[in-house]
PDB file of C-alpha atoms in Angstrom:
ATOM      1  CA  MET A  13      19.185  16.690   4.831  1.00  0.00           C
ATOM      2  CA  ALA A  14      19.238  13.049   5.954  1.00  0.00           C
ATOM      3  CA  ASP A  15      15.643  12.628   4.760  1.00  0.00           C
ATOM      4  CA  HIS A  16      16.629  14.015   1.326  1.00  0.00           C
ATOM      5  CA  ASN A  17      19.544  11.563   1.047  1.00  0.00           C
ATOM      6  CA  GLN A  18      17.258   8.684   2.031  1.00  0.00           C
ATOM      7  CA  LEU A  19      14.755   9.745  -0.651  1.00  0.00           C
ATOM      8  CA  ASN A  20      17.402   9.677  -3.376  1.00  0.00           C
ATOM      9  CA  SER A  21      18.737   6.376  -2.082  1.00  0.00           C
ATOM     10  CA  MET A  22      15.283   4.764  -2.256  1.00  0.00           C
ATOM     11  CA  GLU A  23      14.788   5.895  -5.843  1.00  0.00           C
ATOM     12  CA  GLU A  24      18.236   4.575  -6.793  1.00  0.00           C
ATOM     13  CA  ARG A  25      17.550   1.222  -5.128  1.00  0.00           C
ATOM     14  CA  ALA A  26      14.272   0.872  -7.022  1.00  0.00           C
ATOM     15  CA  ALA A  27      16.061   1.536 -10.304  1.00  0.00           C
ATOM     16  CA  GLU A  28      18.907  -0.876  -9.496  1.00  0.00           C
ATOM     17  CA  MET A  29      16.728  -3.755  -8.279  1.00  0.00           C
ATOM     18  CA  SER A  30      16.964  -6.901 -10.386  1.00  0.00           C
ATOM     19  CA  GLN A  31      14.099  -7.653 -12.737  1.00  0.00           C
ATOM     20  CA  GLU A  32      13.572 -10.968 -10.929  1.00  0.00           C
ATOM     21  CA  LYS A  33      13.160  -9.199  -7.570  1.00  0.00           C
ATOM     22  CA  LYS A  34      10.780  -6.636  -9.116  1.00  0.00           C
ATOM     23  CA  GLU A  35       8.690  -9.454 -10.598  1.00  0.00           C
ATOM     24  CA  GLU A  36       8.533 -11.179  -7.212  1.00  0.00           C
ATOM     25  CA  ILE A  37       7.385  -7.999  -5.442  1.00  0.00           C
ATOM     26  CA  LEU A  38       4.921  -6.922  -8.127  1.00  0.00           C
ATOM     27  CA  GLN A  39       3.545 -10.423  -8.763  1.00  0.00           C
ATOM     28  CA  ASN A  40       0.463  -9.741  -6.673  1.00  0.00           C
ATOM     29  CA  PHE A  41      -0.883  -6.882  -4.630  1.00  0.00           C
ATOM     30  CA  ASN A  42      -0.278  -8.551  -1.251  1.00  0.00           C
ATOM     31  CA  ASN A  43       3.416  -9.039  -2.084  1.00  0.00           C
ATOM     32  CA  PHE A  44       3.661  -5.400  -3.155  1.00  0.00           C
ATOM     33  CA  ALA A  45       1.849  -4.117  -0.051  1.00  0.00           C
ATOM     34  CA  SER A  46       3.900  -6.354   2.271  1.00  0.00           C
ATOM     35  CA  TYR A  47       7.169  -5.213   0.698  1.00  0.00           C
ATOM     36  CA  LEU A  48       6.155  -1.567   0.908  1.00  0.00           C
ATOM     37  CA  GLY A  49       4.895  -2.066   4.475  1.00  0.00           C
ATOM     38  CA  SER A  50       8.247  -3.503   5.559  1.00  0.00           C
ATOM     39  CA  LYS A  51      10.069  -0.544   3.995  1.00  0.00           C
ATOM     40  CA  VAL A  52       7.729   1.944   5.691  1.00  0.00           C
ATOM     41  CA  SER A  53       8.306   0.201   9.031  1.00  0.00           C
ATOM     42  CA  LYS A  54      12.077   0.325   8.530  1.00  0.00           C
ATOM     43  CA  ALA A  55      11.948   4.019   7.598  1.00  0.00           C
ATOM     44  CA  GLU A  56       9.919   4.809  10.712  1.00  0.00           C
ATOM     45  CA  LYS A  57      12.428   2.923  12.888  1.00  0.00           C
ATOM     46  CA  LEU A  58      15.173   5.048  11.338  1.00  0.00           C
ATOM     47  CA  GLY A  59      13.274   8.113  12.530  1.00  0.00           C
ATOM     48  CA  MET A  60      11.824   9.290   9.230  1.00  0.00           C
ATOM     49  CA  SER A  61       8.644  11.324   9.574  1.00  0.00           C
ATOM     50  CA  GLU A  62       5.433  10.291   7.819  1.00  0.00           C
ATOM     51  CA  GLU A  63       5.979  13.236   5.480  1.00  0.00           C
ATOM     52  CA  ALA A  64       9.451  11.986   4.523  1.00  0.00           C
ATOM     53  CA  VAL A  65       8.141   8.447   4.033  1.00  0.00           C
ATOM     54  CA  ALA A  66       5.313   9.770   1.837  1.00  0.00           C
ATOM     55  CA  LYS A  67       7.844  11.708  -0.260  1.00  0.00           C
ATOM     56  CA  SER A  68       9.816   8.478  -0.657  1.00  0.00           C
ATOM     57  CA  ALA A  69       6.622   6.718  -1.700  1.00  0.00           C
ATOM     58  CA  GLU A  70       6.081   9.449  -4.303  1.00  0.00           C
ATOM     59  CA  LYS A  71       9.530   8.832  -5.794  1.00  0.00           C
ATOM     60  CA  VAL A  72       8.932   5.076  -5.932  1.00  0.00           C
ATOM     61  CA  ALA A  73       5.466   5.607  -7.442  1.00  0.00           C
ATOM     62  CA  ASP A  74       6.924   7.933 -10.093  1.00  0.00           C
ATOM     63  CA  TYR A  75       9.514   5.289 -10.946  1.00  0.00           C
ATOM     64  CA  LEU A  76       6.937   2.476 -11.101  1.00  0.00           C
ATOM     65  CA  ALA A  77       4.518   4.538 -13.212  1.00  0.00           C
ATOM     66  CA  ASP A  78       7.284   5.350 -15.705  1.00  0.00           C
ATOM     67  CA  HIS A  79       9.166   2.038 -15.832  1.00  0.00           C
ATOM     68  CA  GLU A  80       7.057  -0.934 -14.728  1.00  0.00           C
ATOM     69  CA  GLU A  81       3.895  -2.485 -16.090  1.00  0.00           C
ATOM     70  CA  PRO A  82       1.153  -3.242 -13.547  1.00  0.00           C
ATOM     71  CA  LYS A  83       0.913  -6.966 -12.820  1.00  0.00           C
ATOM     72  CA  ASN A  84      -2.626  -6.995 -11.432  1.00  0.00           C
ATOM     73  CA  ARG A  85      -5.782  -4.894 -11.325  1.00  0.00           C
ATOM     74  CA  GLU A  86      -4.888  -3.178  -8.041  1.00  0.00           C
ATOM     75  CA  GLU A  87      -1.542  -2.027  -9.404  1.00  0.00           C
ATOM     76  CA  HIS A  88      -3.260  -0.954 -12.612  1.00  0.00           C
ATOM     77  CA  LEU A  89      -5.729   1.150 -10.602  1.00  0.00           C
ATOM     78  CA  LEU A  90      -2.913   2.712  -8.560  1.00  0.00           C
ATOM     79  CA  ARG A  91      -1.002   3.543 -11.737  1.00  0.00           C
ATOM     80  CA  GLU A  92      -4.042   5.163 -13.349  1.00  0.00           C
ATOM     81  CA  LEU A  93      -4.811   7.185 -10.216  1.00  0.00           C
ATOM     82  CA  TRP A  94      -1.174   8.254 -10.071  1.00  0.00           C
ATOM     83  CA  LYS A  95      -0.967   9.239 -13.726  1.00  0.00           C
ATOM     84  CA  HIS A  96      -4.208  11.228 -13.626  1.00  0.00           C
ATOM     85  CA  GLY A  97      -3.555  13.029 -10.347  1.00  0.00           C
ATOM     86  CA  ASP A  98      -1.825  16.360 -10.038  1.00  0.00           C
ATOM     87  CA  LYS A  99       1.132  16.741  -7.643  1.00  0.00           C
ATOM     88  CA  ASP A 100      -1.096  17.503  -4.631  1.00  0.00           C
ATOM     89  CA  GLU A 101      -3.328  14.510  -5.347  1.00  0.00           C
ATOM     90  CA  GLN A 102      -0.294  12.269  -5.810  1.00  0.00           C
ATOM     91  CA  HIS A 103       1.072  13.491  -2.480  1.00  0.00           C
ATOM     92  CA  THR A 104      -2.240  12.672  -0.785  1.00  0.00           C
ATOM     93  CA  LEU A 105      -2.302   9.248  -2.439  1.00  0.00           C
ATOM     94  CA  ALA A 106       1.258   8.601  -1.227  1.00  0.00           C
ATOM     95  CA  HIS A 107       0.195   9.395   2.355  1.00  0.00           C
ATOM     96  CA  LEU A 108      -2.797   7.069   2.028  1.00  0.00           C
ATOM     97  CA  LEU A 109      -0.611   4.270   0.659  1.00  0.00           C
ATOM     98  CA  VAL A 110       1.882   4.677   3.505  1.00  0.00           C
ATOM     99  CA  ARG A 111      -0.914   4.404   6.051  1.00  0.00           C
ATOM    100  CA  MET A 112      -2.560   1.485   4.249  1.00  0.00           C
ATOM    101  CA  VAL A 113       0.562  -0.677   3.961  1.00  0.00           C
ATOM    102  CA  GLN A 114       1.285  -0.371   7.664  1.00  0.00           C
ATOM    103  CA  ASP A 115      -1.326  -3.128   8.054  1.00  0.00           C
ATOM    104  CA  TYR A 116       0.635  -5.407   5.680  1.00  0.00           C
ATOM    105  CA  LYS A 117       4.035  -5.439   7.404  1.00  0.00           C
TER     106      LYS A 117
END
């Protein structure tokens, strides 16, 4: 239940974030990966499983794909992969992103 509440909270925070903060994070891929890496690290310290973190990443990716324009070619590629993947492929991509950004924290 706690993991479910954290998932909803992350989606709400993404939607409520100021446009200026979104621009700063999405300005380049390293900023995006560092921001995501810090959030993954925080989630792990709170005891969230990799599965729960990946589900959170899915919610954020859904939000970004629907509401934000990619700011660079890496984000454009991620968006296209996300939009063309089915739910299982998106879930796998979320796991891969979680593992990848752990190097950026």
